[in-house]
mmCIF file of C-alpha atoms in Angstrom:
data_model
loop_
_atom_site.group_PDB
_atom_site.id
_atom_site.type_symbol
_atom_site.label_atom_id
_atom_site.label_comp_id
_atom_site.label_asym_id
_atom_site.label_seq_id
_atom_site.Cartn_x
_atom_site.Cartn_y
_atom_site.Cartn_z
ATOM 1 C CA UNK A 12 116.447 122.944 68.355
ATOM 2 C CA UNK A 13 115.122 119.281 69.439
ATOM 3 C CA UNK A 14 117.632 117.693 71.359
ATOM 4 C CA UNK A 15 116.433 114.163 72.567
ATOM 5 C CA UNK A 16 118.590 113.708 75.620
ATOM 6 C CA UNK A 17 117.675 111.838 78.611
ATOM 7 C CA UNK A 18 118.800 112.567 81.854
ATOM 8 C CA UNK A 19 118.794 111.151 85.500
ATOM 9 C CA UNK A 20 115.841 111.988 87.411
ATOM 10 C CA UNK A 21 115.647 110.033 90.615
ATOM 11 C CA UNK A 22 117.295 107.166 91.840
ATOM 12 C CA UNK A 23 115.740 104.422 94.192
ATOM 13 C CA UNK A 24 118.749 103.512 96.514
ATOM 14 C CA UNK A 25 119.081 100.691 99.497
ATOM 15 C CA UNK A 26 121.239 101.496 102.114
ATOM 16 C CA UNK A 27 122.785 104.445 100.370
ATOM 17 C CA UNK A 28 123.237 101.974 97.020
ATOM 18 C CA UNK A 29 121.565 103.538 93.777
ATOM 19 C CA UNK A 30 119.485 100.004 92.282
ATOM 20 C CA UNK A 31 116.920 102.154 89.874
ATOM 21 C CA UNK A 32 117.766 105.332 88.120
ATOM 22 C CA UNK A 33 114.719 106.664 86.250
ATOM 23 C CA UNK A 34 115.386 108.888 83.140
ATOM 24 C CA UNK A 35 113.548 111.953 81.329
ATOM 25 C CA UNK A 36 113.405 115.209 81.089
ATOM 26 C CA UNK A 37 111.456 118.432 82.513
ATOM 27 C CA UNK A 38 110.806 121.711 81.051
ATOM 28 C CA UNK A 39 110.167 124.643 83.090
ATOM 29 C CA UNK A 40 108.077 127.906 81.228
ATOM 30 C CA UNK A 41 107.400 131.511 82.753
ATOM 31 C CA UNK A 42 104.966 132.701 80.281
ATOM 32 C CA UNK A 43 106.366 132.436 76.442
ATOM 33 C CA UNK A 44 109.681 132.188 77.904
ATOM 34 C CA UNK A 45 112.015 129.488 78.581
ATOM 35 C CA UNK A 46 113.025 129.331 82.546
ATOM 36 C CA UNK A 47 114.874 126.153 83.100
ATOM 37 C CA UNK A 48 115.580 123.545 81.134
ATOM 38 C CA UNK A 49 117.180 119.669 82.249
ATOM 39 C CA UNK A 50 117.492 116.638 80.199
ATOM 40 C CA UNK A 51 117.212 118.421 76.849
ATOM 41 C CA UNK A 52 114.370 119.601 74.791
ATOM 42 C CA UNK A 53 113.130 116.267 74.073
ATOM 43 C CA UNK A 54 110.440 115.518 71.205
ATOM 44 C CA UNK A 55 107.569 114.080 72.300
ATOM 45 C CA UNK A 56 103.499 113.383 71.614
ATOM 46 C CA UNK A 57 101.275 115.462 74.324
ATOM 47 C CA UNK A 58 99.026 112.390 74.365
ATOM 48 C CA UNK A 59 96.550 113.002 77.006
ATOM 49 C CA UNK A 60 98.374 115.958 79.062
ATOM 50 C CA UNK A 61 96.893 118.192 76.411
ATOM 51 C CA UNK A 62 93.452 117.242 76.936
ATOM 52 C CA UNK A 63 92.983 120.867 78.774
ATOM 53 C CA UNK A 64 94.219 122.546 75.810
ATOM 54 C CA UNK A 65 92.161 120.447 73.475
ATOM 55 C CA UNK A 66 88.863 120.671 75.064
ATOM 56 C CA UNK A 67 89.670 124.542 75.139
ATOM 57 C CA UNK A 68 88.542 125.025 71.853
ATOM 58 C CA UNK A 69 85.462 123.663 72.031
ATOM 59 C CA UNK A 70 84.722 125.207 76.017
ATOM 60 C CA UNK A 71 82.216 128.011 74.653
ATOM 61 C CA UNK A 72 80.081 125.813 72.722
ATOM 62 C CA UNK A 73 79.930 123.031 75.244
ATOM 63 C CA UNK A 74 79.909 125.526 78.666
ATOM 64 C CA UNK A 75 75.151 125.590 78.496
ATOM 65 C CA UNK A 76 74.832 122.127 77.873
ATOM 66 C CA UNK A 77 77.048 120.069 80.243
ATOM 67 C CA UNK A 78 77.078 119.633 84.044
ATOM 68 C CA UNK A 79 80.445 120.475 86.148
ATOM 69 C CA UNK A 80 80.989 116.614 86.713
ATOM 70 C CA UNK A 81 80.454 116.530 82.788
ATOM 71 C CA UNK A 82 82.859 119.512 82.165
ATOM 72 C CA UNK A 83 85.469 117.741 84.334
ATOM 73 C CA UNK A 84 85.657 113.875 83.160
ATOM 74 C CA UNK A 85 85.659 116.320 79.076
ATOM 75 C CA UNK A 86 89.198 116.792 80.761
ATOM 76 C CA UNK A 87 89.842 113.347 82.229
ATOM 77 C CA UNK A 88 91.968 110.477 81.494
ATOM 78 C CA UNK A 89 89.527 108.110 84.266
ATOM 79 C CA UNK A 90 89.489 105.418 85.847
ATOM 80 C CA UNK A 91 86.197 103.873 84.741
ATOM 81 C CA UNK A 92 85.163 104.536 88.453
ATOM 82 C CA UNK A 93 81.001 104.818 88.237
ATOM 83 C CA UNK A 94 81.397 108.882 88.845
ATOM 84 C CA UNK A 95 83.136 108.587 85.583
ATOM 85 C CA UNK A 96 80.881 106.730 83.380
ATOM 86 C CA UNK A 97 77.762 108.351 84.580
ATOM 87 C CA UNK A 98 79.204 111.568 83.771
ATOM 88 C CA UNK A 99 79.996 110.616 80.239
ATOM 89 C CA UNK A 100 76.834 108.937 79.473
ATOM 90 C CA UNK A 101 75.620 112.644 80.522
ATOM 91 C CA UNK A 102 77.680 114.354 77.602
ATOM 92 C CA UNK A 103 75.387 112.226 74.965
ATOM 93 C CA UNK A 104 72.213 111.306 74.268
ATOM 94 C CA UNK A 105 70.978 107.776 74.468
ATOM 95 C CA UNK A 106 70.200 107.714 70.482
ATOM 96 C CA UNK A 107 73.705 109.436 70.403
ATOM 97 C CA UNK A 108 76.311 106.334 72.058
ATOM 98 C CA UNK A 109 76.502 104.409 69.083
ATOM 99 C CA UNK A 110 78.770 107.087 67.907
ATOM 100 C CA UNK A 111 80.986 106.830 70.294
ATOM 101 C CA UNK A 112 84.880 105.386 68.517
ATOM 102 C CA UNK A 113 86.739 104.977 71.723
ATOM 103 C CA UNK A 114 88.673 101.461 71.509
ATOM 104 C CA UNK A 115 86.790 98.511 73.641
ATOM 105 C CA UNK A 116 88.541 99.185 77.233
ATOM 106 C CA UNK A 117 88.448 97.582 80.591
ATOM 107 C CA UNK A 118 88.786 99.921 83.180
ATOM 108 C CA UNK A 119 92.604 101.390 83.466
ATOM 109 C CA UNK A 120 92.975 100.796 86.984
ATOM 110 C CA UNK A 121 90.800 98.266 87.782
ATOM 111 C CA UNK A 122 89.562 97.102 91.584
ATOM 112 C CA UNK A 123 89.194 93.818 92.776
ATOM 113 C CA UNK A 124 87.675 90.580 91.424
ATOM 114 C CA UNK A 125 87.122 91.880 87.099
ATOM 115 C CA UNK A 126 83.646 90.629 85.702
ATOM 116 C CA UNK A 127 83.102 93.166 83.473
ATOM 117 C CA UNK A 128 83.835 92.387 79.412
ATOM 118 C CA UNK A 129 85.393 95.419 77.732
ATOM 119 C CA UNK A 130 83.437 98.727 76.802
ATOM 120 C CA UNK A 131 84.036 101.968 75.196
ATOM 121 C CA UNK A 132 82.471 103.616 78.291
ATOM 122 C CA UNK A 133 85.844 102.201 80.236
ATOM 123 C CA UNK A 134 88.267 103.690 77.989
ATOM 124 C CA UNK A 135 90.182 106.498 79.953
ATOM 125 C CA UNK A 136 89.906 109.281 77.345
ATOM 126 C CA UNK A 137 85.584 108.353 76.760
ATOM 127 C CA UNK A 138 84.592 111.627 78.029
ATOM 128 C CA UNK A 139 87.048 113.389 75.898
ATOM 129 C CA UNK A 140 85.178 112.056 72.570
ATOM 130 C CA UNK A 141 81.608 112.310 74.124
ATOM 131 C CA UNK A 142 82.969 116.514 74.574
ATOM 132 C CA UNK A 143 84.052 115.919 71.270
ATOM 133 C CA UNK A 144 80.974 114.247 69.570
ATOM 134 C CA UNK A 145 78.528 117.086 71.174
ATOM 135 C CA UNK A 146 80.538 119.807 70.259
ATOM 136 C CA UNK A 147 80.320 118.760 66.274
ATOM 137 C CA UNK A 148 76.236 118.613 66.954
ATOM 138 C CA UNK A 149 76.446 122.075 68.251
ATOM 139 C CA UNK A 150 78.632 123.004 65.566
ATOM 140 C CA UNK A 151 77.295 121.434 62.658
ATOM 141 C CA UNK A 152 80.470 119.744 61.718
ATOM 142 C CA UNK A 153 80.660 116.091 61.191
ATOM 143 C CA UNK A 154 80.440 113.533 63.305
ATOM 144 C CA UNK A 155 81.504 110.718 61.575
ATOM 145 C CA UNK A 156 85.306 110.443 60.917
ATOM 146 C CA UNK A 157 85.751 113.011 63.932
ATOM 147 C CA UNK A 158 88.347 111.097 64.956
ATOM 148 C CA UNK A 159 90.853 111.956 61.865
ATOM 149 C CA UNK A 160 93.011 114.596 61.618
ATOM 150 C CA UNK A 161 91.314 116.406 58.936
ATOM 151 C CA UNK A 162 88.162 117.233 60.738
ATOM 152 C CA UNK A 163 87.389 120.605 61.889
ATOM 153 C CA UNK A 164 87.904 119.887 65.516
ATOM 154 C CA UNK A 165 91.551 118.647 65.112
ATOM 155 C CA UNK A 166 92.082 121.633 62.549
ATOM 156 C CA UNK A 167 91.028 124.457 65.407
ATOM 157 C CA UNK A 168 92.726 122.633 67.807
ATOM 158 C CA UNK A 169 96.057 122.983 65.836
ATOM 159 C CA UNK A 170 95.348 126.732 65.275
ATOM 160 C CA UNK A 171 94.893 126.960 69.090
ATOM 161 C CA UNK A 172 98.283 125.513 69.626
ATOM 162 C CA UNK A 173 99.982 127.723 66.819
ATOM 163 C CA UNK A 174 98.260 130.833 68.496
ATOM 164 C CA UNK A 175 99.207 130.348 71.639
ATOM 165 C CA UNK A 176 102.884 129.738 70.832
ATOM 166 C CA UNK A 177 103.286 132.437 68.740
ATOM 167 C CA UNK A 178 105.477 130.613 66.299
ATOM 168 C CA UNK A 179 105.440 127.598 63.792
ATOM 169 C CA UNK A 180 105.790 124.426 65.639
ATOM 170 C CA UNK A 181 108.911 122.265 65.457
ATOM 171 C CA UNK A 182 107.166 119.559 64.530
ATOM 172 C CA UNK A 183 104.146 118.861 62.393
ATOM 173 C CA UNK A 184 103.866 114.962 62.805
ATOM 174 C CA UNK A 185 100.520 113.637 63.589
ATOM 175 C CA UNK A 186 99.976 110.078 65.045
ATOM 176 C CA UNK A 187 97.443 107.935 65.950
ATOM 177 C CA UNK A 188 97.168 108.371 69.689
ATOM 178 C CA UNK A 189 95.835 105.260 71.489
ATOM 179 C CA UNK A 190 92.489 106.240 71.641
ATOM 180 C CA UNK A 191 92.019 106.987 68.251
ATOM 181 C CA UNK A 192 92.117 110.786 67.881
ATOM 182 C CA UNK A 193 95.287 112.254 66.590
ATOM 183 C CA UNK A 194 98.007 113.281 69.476
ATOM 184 C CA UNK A 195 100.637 116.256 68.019
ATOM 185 C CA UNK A 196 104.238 115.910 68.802
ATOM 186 C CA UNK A 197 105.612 118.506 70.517
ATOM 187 C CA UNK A 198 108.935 119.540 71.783
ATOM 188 C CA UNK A 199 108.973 120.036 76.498
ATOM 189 C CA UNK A 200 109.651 123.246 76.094
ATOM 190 C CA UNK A 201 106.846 123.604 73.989
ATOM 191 C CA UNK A 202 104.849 121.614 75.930
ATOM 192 C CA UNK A 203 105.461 123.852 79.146
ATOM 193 C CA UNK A 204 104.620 126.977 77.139
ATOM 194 C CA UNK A 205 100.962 125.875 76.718
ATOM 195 C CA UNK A 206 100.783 125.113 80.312
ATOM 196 C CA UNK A 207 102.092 128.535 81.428
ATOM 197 C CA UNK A 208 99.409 129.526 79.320
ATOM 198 C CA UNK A 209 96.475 127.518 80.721
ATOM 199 C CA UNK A 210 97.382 129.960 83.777
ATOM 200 C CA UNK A 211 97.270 133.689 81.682
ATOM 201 C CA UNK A 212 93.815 132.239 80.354
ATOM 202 C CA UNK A 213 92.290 130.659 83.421
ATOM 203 C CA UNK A 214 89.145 133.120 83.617
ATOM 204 C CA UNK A 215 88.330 133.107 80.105
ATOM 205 C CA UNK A 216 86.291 129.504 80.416
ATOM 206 C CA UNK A 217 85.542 126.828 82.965
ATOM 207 C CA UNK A 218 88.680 124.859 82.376
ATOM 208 C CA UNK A 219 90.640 125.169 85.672
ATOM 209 C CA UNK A 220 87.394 125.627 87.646
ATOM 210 C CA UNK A 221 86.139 122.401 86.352
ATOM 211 C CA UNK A 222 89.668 120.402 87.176
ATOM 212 C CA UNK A 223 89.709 122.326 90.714
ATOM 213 C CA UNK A 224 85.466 121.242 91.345
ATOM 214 C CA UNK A 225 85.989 117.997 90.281
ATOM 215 C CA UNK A 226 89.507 116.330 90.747
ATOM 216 C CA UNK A 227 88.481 112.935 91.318
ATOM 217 C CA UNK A 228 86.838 113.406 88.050
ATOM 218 C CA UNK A 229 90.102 114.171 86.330
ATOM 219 C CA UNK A 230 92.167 110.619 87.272
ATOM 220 C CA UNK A 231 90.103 108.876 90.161
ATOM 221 C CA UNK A 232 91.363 106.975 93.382
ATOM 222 C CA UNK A 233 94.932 107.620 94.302
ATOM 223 C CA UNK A 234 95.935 109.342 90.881
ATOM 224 C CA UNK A 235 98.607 111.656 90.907
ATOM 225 C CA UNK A 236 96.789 114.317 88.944
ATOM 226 C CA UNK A 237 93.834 114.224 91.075
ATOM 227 C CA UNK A 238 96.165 114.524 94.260
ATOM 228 C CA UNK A 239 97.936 117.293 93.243
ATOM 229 C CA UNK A 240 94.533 119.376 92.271
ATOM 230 C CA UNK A 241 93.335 118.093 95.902
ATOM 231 C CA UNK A 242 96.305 119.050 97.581
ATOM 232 C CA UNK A 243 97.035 122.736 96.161
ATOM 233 C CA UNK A 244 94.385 125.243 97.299
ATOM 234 C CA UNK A 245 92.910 125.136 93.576
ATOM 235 C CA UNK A 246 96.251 126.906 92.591
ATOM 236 C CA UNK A 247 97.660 124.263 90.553
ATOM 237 C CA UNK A 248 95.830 121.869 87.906
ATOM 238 C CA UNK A 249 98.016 119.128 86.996
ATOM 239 C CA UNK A 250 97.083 116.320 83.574
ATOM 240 C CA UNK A 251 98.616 113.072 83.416
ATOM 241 C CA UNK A 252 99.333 111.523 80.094
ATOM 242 C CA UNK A 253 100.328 108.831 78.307
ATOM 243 C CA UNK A 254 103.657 107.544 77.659
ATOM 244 C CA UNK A 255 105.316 109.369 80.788
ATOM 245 C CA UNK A 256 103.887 112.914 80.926
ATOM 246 C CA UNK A 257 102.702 115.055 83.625
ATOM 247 C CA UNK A 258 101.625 119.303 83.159
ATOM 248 C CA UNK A 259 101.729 121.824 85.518
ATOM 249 C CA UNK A 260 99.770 124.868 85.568
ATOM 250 C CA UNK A 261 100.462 127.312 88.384
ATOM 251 C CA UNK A 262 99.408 130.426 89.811
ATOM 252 C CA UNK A 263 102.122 131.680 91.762
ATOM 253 C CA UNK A 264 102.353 135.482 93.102
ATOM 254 C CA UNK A 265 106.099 135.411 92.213
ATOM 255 C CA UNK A 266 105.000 134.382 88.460
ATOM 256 C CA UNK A 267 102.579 136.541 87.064
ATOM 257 C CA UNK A 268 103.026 135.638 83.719
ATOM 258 C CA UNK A 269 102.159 131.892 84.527
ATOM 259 C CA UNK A 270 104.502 128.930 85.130
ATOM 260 C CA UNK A 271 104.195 125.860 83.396
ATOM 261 C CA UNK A 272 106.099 122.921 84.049
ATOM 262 C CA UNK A 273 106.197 119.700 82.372
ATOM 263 C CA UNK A 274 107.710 115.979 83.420
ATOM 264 C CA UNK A 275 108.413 113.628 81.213
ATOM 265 C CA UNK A 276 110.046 109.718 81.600
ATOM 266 C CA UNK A 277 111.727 108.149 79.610
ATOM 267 C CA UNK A 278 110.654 105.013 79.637
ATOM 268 C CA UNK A 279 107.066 105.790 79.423
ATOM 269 C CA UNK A 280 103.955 105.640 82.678
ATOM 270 C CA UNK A 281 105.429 105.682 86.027
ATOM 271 C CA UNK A 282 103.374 107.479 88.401
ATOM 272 C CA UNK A 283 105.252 107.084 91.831
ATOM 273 C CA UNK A 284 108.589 108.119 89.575
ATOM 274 C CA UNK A 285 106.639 111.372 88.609
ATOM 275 C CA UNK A 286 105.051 111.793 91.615
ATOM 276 C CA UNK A 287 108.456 111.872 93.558
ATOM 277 C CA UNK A 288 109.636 114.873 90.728
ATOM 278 C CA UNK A 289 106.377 116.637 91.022
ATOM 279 C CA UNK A 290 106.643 116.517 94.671
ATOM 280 C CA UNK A 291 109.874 118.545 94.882
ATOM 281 C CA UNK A 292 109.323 120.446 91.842
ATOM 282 C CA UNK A 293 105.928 121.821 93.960
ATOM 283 C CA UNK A 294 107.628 121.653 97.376
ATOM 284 C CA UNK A 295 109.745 124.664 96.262
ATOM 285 C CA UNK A 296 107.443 126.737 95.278
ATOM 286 C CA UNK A 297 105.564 125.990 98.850
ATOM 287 C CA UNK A 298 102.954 123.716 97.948
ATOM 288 C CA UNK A 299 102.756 120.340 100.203
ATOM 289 C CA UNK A 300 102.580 116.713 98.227
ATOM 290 C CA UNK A 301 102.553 113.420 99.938
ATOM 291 C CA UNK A 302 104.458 110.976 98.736
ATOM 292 C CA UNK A 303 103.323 108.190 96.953
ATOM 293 C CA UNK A 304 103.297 105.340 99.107
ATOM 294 C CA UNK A 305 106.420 104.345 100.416
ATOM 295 C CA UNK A 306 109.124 101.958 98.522
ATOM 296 C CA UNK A 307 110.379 98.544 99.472
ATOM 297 C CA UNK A 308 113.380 98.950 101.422
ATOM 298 C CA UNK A 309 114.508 101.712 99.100
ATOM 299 C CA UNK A 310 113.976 105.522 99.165
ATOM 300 C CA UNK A 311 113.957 108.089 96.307
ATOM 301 C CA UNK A 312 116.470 110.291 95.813
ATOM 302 C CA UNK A 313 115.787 113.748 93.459
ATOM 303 C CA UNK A 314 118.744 114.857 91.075
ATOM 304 C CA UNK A 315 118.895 118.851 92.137
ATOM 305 C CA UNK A 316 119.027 119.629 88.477
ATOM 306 C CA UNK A 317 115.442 119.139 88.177
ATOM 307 C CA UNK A 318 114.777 122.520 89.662
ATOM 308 C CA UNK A 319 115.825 126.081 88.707
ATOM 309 C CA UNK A 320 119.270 127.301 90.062
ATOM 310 C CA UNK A 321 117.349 130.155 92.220
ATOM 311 C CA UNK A 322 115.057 127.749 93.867
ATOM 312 C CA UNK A 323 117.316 125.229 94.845
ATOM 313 C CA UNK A 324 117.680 127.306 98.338
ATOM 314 C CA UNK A 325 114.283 126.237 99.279
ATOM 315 C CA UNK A 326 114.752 122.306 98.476
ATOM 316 C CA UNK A 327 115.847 122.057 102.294
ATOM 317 C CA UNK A 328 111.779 122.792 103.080
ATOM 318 C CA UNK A 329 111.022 119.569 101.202
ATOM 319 C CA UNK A 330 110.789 116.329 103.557
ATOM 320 C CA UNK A 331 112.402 113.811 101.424
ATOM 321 C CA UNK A 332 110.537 111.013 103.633
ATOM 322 C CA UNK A 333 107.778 110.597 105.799
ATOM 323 C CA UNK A 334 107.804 109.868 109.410
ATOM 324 C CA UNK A 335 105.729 106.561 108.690
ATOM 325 C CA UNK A 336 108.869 104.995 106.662
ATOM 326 C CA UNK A 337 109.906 102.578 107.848
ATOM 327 C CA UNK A 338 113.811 102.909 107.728
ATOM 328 C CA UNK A 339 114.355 99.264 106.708
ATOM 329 C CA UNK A 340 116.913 99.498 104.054
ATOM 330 C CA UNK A 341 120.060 98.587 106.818
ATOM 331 C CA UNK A 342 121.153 96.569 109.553
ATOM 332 C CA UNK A 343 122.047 98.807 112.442
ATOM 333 C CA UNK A 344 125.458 97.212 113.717
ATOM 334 C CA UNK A 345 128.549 96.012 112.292
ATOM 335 C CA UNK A 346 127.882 92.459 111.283
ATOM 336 C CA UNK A 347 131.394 92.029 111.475
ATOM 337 C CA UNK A 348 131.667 92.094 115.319
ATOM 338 C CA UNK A 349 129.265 89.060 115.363
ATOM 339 C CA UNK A 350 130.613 86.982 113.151
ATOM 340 C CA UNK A 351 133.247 85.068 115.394
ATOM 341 C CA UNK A 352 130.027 84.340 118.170
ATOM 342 C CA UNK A 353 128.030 82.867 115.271
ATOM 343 C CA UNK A 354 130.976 80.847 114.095
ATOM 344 C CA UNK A 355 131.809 78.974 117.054
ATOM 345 C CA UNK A 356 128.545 79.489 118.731
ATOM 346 C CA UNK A 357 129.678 82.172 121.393
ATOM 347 C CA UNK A 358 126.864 84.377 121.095
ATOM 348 C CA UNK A 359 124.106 82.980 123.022
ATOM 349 C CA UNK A 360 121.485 85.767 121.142
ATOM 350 C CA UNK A 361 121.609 83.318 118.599
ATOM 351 C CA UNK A 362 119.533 80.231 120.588
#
């Protein structure tokens, strides 16, 4: 049943003082099973999260022809960063970029002083539809109109998704996602199935070992998805996407079966509110996350919910901040016992 809930997630307080509560809801999956569940089992579009899943279907046929660096940014939801556009230009030929339907983009997170006028090479999900564009050449299906929902490609990746969750989906909505292609809403808890999955099926293409070769390929500079495939021993991929979403595939010893997890906010893309979740939802299971960098006078504060009932033991492991903040959100005395001295002048600290 859908249940579109919302839920606390993490506040940002000052001096003990909740001033931002962020809202969502995360879904946790061992295997095809449910394992924990807070903030309901909200409806939702994957949007670019299921980019892993999506390029699945198309892995064989593309696995001879593209490079690593091209495998990876297939995956990506970039930056624009020059690794990125050289390795999409890579996916296509020359005669071949005319096809190309991504909507005119600057780059998503753009660095200093902006010259540049818009390009398709700059949208974030441009490597996706170059995959996309060389896989119907391989396949003999069409490439123009590849971008609607009745084309092959769409078509097998829907099968792929039915397959894998072994029952009809609770939704069958299609909308245009905001590159163009068609994004399929989907349920967390469905959501989290197909990234338990993406661990059971690791070995059977280069998927995971092109996320773990190539993270910086995946997001770019300072991206939370790329940190978290940096930071986990290649044991963890992780997939940003848009409005709010982040996956979690993990190989953990104490979850054969695969564990998926899956974030999503509310309100739509806030990577340092995700990253602070993610953080503590892989602190338990013993990986190590920085945090984002730190807030203004504030510090995040996780709702315990967000993790399963028999790992909350091990949310004591998890630093909730770094040395390097700066405890700034107080005064360190009672401003009471100066205010007489500052009234009538008393306090000579004052001059």
């Amino acid at each position: 049943m859908i249940d579109n809930t919302w839920v606390p997630l993490v506040d940002y307080r000052r001096n003990g003082v909740p001033e931002v509560t962020v809202h969502g809801a995360v879904a946790w999956f061992k295997g095809k099973k449910p394992y924990h569940s807070y903030g309901g089992n909200v409806l939702c579009y994957g949007r670019s999260m299921m980019k892993p899943v999506q390029i699945k279907v198309i892995a064989k046929e593309l696995d001879p022809h593209l490079s690593w660096e091209s495998k990876a940014v297939s995956i990506a939801s970039h930056n624009a960063e020059p690794i990125h556009i050289e390795a999409v230009r890579d996916i296509l030929k020359p005669s071949e970029y005319g096809l190309l339907q991504t909507p005119h983009s600057l780059p998503l997170m753009q660095f200093g002083k902006q010259l540049r006028r818009p390009r398709r090479w700059y949208h974030s999900c441009s490597g996706k539809h170059a995959a996309i564009l060389r896989a119907c050449a391989i396949n003999h299906w069409a490439r123009i109109g590849y971008t609607l929902p009745q084309h092959p490609f769409h078509q097998v990746y829907v099968a792929k998704v039915r397959e894998i969750l072994g029952a009809d989906l609770q939704s069958s909505v299609f909308a245009k996602d905001g590159c163009g292609l068609p994004t399929l809403a989907m349920t967390v808890n469905e959501l989290a199935a197909l990234f338990a999955d993406l661990a059971v099926r690791k070995d059977e293409d280069w998927i995971w070992e092109a996320m773990i070769r190539h993270p910086d390929h995946i997001g770019g500079f300072n991206r939370l998805d790329s940190t978290i495939l940096k930071s986990c021993g290649g044991r963890v991929i992780a997939k940003e996407g848009a409005d709010g979403l982040l996956g979690l595939s993990i190989l953990h010893p104490d979850y054969p079966e695969g564990l998926g997890v899956v974030i999503k906010m509310s309100h739509g893309w806030d990577p340092r509110a995700t990253w602070y979740v993610a953080r503590w939802v892989l602190g338990v299971l013993g990986f190590e996350l920085r945090n984002p960098y730190p807030l203004e006078r504030q510090k995040a504060f996780i709702v315990e919910e967000i993790i399963p009932p028999d790992l909350r033991k091990n949310m004591s492991d998890v630093k909730p901040w770094d040395d390097w903040d700066p405890d700034q959100d107080r005064w360190f005395y009672n401003p009471d016992s100066y205010v007489k001295g500052w009234q009538d002048g008393s306090d000579s600290q004052l001059y």
